mmCIF file of C-alpha atoms in Angstrom:
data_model
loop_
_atom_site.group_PDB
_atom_site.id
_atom_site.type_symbol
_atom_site.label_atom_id
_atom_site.label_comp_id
_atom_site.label_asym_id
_atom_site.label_seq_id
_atom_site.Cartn_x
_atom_site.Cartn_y
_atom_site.Cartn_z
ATOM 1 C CA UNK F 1 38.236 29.036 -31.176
ATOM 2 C CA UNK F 2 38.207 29.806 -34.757
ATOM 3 C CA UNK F 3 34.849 30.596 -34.787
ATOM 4 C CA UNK F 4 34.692 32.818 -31.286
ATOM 5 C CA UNK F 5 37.477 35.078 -33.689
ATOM 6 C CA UNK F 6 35.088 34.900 -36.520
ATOM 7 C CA UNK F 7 31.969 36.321 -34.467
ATOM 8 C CA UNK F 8 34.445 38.673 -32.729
ATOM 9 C CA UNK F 9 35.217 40.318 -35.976
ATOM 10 C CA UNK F 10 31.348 40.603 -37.294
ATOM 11 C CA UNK F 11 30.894 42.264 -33.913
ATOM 12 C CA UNK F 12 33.871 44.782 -34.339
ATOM 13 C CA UNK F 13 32.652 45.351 -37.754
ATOM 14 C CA UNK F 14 29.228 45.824 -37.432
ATOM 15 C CA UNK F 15 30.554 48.284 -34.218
ATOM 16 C CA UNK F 16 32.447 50.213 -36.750
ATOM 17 C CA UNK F 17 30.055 50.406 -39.364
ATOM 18 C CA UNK F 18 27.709 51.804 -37.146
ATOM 19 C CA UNK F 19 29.684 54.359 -35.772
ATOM 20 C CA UNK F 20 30.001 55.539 -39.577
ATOM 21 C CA UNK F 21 26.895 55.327 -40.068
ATOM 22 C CA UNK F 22 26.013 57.722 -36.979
ATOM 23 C CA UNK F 23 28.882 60.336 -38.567
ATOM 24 C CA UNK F 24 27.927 59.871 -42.221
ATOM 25 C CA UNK F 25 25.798 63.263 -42.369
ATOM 26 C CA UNK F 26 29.292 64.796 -40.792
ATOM 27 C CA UNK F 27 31.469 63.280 -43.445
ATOM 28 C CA UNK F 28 29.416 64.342 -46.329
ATOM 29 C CA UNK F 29 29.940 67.851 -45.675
ATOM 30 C CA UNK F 30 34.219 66.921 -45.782
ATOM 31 C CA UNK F 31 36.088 66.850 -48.514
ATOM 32 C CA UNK F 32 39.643 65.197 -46.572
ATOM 33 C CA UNK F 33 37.623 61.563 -47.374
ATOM 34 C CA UNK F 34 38.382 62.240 -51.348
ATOM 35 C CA UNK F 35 42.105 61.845 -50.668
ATOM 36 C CA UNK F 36 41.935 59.180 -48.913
ATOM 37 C CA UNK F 37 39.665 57.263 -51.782
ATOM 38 C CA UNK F 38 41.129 54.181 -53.519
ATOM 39 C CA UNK F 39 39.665 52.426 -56.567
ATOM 40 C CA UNK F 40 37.325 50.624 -54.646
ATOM 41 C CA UNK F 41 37.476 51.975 -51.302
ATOM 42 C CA UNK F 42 37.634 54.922 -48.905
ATOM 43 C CA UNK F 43 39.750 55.594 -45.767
ATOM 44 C CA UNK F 44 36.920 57.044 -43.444
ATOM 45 C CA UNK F 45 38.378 57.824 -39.454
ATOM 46 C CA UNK F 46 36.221 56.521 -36.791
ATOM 47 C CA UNK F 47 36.739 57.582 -33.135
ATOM 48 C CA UNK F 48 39.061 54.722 -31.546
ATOM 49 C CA UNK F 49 37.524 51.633 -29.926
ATOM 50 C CA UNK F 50 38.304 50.788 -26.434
ATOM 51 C CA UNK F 51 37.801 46.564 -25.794
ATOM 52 C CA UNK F 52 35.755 46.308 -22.842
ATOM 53 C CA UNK F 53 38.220 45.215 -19.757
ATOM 54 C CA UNK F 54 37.917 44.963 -16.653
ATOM 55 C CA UNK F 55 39.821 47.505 -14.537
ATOM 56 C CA UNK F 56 41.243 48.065 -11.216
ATOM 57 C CA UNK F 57 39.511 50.615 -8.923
ATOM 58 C CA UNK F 58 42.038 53.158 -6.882
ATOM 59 C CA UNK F 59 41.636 52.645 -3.255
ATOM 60 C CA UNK F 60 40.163 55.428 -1.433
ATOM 61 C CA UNK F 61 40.133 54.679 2.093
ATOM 62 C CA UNK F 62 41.824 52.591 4.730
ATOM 63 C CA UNK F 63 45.385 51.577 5.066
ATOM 64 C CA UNK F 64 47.972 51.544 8.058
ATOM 65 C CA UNK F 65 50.432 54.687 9.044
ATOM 66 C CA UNK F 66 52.598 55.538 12.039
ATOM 67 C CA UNK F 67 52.906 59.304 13.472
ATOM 68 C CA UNK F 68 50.929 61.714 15.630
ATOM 69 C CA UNK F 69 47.523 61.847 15.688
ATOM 70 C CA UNK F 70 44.232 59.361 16.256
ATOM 71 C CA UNK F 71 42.491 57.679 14.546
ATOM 72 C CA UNK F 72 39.825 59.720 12.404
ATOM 73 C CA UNK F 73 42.065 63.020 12.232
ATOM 74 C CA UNK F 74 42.264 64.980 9.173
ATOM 75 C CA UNK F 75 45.857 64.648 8.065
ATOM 76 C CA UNK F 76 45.805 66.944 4.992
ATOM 77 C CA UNK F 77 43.171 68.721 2.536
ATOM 78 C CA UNK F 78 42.963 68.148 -1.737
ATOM 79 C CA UNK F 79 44.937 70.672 -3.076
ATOM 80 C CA UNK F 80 46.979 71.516 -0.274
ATOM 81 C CA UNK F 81 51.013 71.215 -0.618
ATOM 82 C CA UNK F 82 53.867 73.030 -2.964
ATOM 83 C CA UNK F 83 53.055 73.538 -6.092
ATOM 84 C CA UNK F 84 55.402 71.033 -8.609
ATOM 85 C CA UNK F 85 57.046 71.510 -11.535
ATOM 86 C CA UNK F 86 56.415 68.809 -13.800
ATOM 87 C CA UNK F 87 57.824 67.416 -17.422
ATOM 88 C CA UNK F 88 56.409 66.450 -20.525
ATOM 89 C CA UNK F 89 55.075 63.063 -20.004
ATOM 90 C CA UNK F 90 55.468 60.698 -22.251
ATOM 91 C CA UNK F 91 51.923 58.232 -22.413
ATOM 92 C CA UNK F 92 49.331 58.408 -25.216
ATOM 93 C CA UNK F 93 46.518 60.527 -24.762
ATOM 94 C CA UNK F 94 42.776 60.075 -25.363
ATOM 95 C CA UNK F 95 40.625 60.873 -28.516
ATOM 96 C CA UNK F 96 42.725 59.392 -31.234
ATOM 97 C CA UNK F 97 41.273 57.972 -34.544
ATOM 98 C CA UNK F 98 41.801 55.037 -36.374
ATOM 99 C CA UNK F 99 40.971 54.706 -40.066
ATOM 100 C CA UNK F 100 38.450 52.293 -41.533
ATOM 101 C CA UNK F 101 38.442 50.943 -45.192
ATOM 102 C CA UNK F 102 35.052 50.840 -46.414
ATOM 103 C CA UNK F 103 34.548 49.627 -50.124
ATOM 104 C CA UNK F 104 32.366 52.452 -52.214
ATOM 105 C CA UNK F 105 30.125 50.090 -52.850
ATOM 106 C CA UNK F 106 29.113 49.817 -49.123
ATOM 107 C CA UNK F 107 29.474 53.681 -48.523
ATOM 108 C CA UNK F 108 26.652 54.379 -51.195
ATOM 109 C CA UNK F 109 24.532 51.933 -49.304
ATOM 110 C CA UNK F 110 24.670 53.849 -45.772
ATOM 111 C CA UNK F 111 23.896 56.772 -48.310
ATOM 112 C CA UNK F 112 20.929 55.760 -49.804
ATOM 113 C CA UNK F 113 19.860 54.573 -46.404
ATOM 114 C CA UNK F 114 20.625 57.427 -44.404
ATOM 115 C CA UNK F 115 18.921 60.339 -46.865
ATOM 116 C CA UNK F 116 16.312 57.495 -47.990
ATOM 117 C CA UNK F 117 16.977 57.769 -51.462
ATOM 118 C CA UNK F 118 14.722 56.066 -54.052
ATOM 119 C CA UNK F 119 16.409 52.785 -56.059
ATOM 120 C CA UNK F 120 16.920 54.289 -59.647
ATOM 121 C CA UNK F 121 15.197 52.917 -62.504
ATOM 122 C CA UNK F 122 17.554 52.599 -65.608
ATOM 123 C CA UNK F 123 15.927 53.334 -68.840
ATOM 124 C CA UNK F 124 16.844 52.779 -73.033
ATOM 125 C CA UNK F 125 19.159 49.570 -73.046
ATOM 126 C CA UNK F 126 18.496 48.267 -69.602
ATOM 127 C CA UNK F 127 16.420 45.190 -70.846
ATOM 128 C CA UNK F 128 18.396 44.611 -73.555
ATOM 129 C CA UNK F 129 20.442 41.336 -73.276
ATOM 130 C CA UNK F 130 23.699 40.988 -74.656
ATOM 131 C CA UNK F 131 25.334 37.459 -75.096
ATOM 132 C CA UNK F 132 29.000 37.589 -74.084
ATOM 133 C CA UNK F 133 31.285 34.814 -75.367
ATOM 134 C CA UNK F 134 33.600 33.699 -71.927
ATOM 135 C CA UNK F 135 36.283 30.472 -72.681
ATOM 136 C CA UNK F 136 35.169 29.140 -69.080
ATOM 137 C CA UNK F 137 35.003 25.625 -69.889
ATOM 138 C CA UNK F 138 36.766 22.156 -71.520
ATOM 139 C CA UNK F 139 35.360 20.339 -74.254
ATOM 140 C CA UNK F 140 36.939 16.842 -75.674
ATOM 141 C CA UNK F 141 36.547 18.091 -79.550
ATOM 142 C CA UNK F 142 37.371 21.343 -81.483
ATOM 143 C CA UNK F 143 39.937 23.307 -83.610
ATOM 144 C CA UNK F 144 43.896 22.728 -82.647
ATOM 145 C CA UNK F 145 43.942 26.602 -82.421
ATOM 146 C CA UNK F 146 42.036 26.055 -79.071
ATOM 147 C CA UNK F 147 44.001 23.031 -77.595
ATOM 148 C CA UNK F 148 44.325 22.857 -73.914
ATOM 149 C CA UNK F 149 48.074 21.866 -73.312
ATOM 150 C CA UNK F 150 48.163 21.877 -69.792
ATOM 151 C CA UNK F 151 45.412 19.179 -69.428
ATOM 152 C CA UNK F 152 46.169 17.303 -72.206
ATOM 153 C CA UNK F 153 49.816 16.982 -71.092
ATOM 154 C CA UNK F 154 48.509 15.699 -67.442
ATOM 155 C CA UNK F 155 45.798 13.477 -69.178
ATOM 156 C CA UNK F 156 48.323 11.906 -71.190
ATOM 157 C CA UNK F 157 50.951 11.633 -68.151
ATOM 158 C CA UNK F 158 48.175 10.207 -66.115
ATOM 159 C CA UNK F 159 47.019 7.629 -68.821
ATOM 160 C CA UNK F 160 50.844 6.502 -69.484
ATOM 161 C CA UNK F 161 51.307 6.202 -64.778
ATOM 162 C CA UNK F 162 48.439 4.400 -64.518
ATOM 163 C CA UNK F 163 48.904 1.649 -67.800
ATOM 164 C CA UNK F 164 52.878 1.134 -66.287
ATOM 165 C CA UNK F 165 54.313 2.900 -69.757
ATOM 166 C CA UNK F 166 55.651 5.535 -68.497
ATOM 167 C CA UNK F 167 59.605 5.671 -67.804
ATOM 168 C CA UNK F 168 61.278 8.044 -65.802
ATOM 169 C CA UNK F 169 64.753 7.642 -67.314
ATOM 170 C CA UNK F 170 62.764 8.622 -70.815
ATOM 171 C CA UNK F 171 59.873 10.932 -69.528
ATOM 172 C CA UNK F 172 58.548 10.989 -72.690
ATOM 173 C CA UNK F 173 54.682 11.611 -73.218
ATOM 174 C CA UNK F 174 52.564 11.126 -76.085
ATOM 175 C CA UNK F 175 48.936 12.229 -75.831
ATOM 176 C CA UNK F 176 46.448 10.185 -77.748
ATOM 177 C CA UNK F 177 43.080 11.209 -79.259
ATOM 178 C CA UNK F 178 41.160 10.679 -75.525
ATOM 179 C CA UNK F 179 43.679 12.631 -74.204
ATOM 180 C CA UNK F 180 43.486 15.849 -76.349
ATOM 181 C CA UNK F 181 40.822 18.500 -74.535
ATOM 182 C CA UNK F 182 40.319 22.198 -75.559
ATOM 183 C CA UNK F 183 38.985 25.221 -74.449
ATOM 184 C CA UNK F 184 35.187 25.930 -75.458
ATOM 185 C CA UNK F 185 33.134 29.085 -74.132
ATOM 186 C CA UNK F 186 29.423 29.910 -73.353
ATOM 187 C CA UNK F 187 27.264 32.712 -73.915
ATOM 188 C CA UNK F 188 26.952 34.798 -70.813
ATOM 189 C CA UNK F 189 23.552 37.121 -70.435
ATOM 190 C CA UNK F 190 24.838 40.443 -69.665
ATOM 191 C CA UNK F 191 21.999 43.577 -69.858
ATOM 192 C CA UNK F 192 23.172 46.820 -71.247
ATOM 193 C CA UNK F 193 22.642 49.377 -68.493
ATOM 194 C CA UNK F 194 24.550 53.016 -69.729
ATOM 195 C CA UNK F 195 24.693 55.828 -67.643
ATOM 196 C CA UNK F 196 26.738 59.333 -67.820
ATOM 197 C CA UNK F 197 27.419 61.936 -65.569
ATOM 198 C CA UNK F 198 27.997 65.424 -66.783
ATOM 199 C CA UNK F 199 29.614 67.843 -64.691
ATOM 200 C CA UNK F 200 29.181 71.689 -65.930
ATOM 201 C CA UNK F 201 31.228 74.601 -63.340
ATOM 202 C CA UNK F 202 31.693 77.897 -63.717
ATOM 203 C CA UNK F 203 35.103 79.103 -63.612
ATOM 204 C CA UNK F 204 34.934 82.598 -63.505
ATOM 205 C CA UNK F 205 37.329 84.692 -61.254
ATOM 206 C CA UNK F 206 33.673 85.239 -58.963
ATOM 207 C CA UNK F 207 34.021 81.463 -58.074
ATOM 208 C CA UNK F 208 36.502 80.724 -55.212
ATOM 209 C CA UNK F 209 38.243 77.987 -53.465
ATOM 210 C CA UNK F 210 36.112 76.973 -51.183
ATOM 211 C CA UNK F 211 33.039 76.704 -53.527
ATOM 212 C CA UNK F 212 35.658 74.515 -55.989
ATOM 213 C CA UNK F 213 36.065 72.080 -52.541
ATOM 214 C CA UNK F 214 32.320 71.663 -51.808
ATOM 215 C CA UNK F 215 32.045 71.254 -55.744
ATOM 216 C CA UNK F 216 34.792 68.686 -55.318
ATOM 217 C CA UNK F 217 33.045 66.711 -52.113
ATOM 218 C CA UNK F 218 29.342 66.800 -53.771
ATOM 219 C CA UNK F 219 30.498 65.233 -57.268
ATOM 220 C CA UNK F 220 32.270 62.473 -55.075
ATOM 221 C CA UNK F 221 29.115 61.215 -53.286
ATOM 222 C CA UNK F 222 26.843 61.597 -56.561
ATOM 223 C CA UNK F 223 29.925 59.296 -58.654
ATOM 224 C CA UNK F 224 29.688 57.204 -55.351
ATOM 225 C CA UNK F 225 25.488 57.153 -55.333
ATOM 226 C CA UNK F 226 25.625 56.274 -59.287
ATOM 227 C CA UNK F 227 28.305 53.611 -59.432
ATOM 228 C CA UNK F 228 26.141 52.025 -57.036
ATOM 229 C CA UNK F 229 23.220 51.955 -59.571
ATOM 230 C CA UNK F 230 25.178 51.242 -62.395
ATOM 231 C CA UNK F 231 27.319 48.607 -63.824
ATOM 232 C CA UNK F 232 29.977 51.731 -65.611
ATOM 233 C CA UNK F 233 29.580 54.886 -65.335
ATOM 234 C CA UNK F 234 31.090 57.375 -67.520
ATOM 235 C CA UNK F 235 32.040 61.001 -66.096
ATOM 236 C CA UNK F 236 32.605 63.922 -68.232
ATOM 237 C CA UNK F 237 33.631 67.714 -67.236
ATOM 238 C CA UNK F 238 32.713 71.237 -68.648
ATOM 239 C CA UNK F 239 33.851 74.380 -67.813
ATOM 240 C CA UNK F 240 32.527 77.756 -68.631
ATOM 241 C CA UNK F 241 32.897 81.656 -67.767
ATOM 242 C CA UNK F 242 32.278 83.381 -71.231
ATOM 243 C CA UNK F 243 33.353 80.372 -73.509
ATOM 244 C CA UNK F 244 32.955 76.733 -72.953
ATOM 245 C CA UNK F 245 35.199 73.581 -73.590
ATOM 246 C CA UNK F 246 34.807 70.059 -72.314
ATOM 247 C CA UNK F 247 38.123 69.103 -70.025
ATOM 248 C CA UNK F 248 40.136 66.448 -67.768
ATOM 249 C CA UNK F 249 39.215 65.725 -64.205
ATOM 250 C CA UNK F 250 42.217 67.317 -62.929
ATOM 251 C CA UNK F 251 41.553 70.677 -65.308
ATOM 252 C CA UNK F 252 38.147 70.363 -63.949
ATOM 253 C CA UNK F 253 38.703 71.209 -60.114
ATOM 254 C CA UNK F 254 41.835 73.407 -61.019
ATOM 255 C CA UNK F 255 40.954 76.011 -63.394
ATOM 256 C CA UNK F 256 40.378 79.502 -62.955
ATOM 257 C CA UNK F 257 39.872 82.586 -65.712
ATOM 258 C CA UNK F 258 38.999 86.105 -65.402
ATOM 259 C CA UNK F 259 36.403 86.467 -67.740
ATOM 260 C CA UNK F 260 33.037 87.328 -67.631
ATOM 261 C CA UNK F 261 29.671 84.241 -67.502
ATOM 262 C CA UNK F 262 27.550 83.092 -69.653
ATOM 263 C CA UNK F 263 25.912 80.032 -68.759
ATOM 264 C CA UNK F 264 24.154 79.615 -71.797
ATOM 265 C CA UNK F 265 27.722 78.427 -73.669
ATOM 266 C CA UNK F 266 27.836 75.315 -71.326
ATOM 267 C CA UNK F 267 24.839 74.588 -72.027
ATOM 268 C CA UNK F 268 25.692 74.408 -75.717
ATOM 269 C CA UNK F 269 28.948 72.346 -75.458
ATOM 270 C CA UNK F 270 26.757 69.994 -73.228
ATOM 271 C CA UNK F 271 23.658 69.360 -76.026
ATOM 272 C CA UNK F 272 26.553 69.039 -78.054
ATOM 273 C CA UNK F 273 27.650 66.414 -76.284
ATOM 274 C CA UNK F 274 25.387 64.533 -75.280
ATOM 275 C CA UNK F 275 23.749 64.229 -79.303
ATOM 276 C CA UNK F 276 27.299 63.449 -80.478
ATOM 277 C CA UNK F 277 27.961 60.392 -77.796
ATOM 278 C CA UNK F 278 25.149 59.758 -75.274
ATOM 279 C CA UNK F 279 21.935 59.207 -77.323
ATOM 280 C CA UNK F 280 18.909 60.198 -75.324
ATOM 281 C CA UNK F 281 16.898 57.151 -75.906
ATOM 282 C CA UNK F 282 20.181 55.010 -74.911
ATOM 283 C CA UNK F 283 21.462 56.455 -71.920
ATOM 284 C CA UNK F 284 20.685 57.698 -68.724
ATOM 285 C CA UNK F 285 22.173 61.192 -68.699
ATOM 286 C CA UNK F 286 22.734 63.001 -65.249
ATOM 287 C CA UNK F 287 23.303 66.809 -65.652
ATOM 288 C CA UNK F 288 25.301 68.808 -62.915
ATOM 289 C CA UNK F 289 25.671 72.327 -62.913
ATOM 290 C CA UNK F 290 28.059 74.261 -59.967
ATOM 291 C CA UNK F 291 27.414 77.632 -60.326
ATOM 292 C CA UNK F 292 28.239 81.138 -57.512
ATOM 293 C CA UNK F 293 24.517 82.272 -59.382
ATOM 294 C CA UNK F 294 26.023 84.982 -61.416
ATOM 295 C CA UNK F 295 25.674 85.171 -64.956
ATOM 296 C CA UNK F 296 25.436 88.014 -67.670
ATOM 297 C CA UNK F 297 22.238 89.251 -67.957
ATOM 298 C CA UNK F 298 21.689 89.589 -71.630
ATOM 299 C CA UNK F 299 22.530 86.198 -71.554
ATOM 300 C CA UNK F 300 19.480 84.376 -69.128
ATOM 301 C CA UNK F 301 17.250 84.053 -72.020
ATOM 302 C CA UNK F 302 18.702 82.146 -74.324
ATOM 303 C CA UNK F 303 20.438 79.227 -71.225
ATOM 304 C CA UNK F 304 16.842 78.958 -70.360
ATOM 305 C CA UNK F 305 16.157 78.351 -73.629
ATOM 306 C CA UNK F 306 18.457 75.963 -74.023
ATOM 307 C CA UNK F 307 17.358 74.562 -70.516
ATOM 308 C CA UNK F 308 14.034 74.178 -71.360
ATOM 309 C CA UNK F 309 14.112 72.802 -75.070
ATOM 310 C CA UNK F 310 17.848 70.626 -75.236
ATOM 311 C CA UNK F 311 17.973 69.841 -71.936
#
């Protein structure tokens, strides 16, 4: 039975999943998934299931009256009769949705599958291997400082049970040397993969709403399509209209100034950036750039400038 339950829920889910999968091009043009996103995990709806059932069919013919008339007449005619005045009834209707948790992890795999994008290739630290000290194991020698209490208290309780000395009017317990055990680690292999992505938006009064929302929805696949590839990934945010300045999230998607663009200044802040913390030859660095097009025109020369030589 237990298994039957099992299988019925690998079915359901792979059901599910590929009902997603056949809406995922329709969800990455919405942004209403981005507040329902957890740590881990996004609420996505999917059109509600029905469980296959059998069902009762209405009966269209047949039966046994009484009144004038024989047999074959045509009593009455579809449509015919007052007209009634109904109420509000009070069953569900069709067409609801249910939401579906789907881990991030999983989402950026129906991504990757779905727009067939390549497998990144990390570069700078990727093969480097860094040994990680983890206290995952139990040695019988080493310093006091690292004395397992628990188990020596239950090696020393067991010892005492087993040899008849122990006395449960004087529960006392006295570990010996073959009792004592500690905590002890081992070096864990861990490769160094780093990875940043660097947001850059224009916040002049030309940019609206609704270009800040599909800014919004794009940065949350590529964060979702990244995370996938890497083990940590750091996000920073710029904003720019004449003047630049690196900012929060939150500051990020809800600015807005009236002054004039030059593209060219987030451009600086980001070289900036990116010498001060991110070394080239170190990290994989992922430059994003939201922009309504506009920018001042004395001031095209020198961003692709800086384009072409910093970044």
């Amino acid at each position: 039975m237990t298994m039957e339950i099992e299988r019925d829920q690998r079915r359901f889910k792979q059901i599910v999943r590929g009902r997603i999968r056949e809406n995922l091009r329709k969800y990455i043009t919405h942004g209403e998934m981005i507040g329902r996103r957890g740590k881990d995990a996004v609420s996505i709806p999917v059109p509600k299931l029905d469980v296959p059932r059998f069902r009762f069919g209405k009966n269209g013919s047949g039966g046994v009256g009484q009144g004038d008339g024989e047999e074959g007449d045509v009593v009455g005619k579809p449509g015919e009769g007052p007209e009634g005045s109904g109420k509000a009834g009070s069953e569900p209707g069709s067409g609801h949705l249910m939401e579906v948790d789907v881990s991030l992890e999983e989402l950026a795999a129906m991504l990757g599958d779905e727009l067939e994008l390549p497998r990144i290739e990390p570069k700078g630290t990727a093969n480097v291997i860094a040994e990680k000290s983890k206290y995952n194991s139990i040695r019988q020698t080493g310093p006091e400082s690292l004395r397992h209490f628990k188990r020596t208290y239950l090696n020393a309780l067991r010892r005492q049970i087993s040899t008849g000395k122990y006395e449960p009017d004087n529960p006392k317990v006295v570990p010996i040397k073959r009792d004592v055990q500690y905590r002890s680690w081992n070096d864990i292999p861990k490769p160094q993969v780093n990875a940043v992505a660097i947001y850059l938006m224009d916040v002049s009064g030309s940019m609206t709403d609704e270009q800040k929302e599909i800014v919004r929805t794009e940065a949350f696949w590529i964060d979702t399509w990244l995370a996938s590839q890497y083990k940590g990934l750091e996000t920073r945010y710029i904003i720019h209209d004449a003047m630049a300045k690196e900012v929060d999230e939150h500051t990020f998607y809800h600015t807005r100034e009236s002054g004039g663009t030059r593209i060219s200044s987030a451009y600086k802040v980001c070289d900036e950036l990116i010498e001060k913390e991110f070394p080239v030859a170190d990290w994989n660095i992922y430059c994003f750039q939201f922009s309504d097009g506009d920018n001042w025109g004395d001031d095209n020369s020198q961003a692709f400038d800086l384009l072409g030589e910093k970044l």
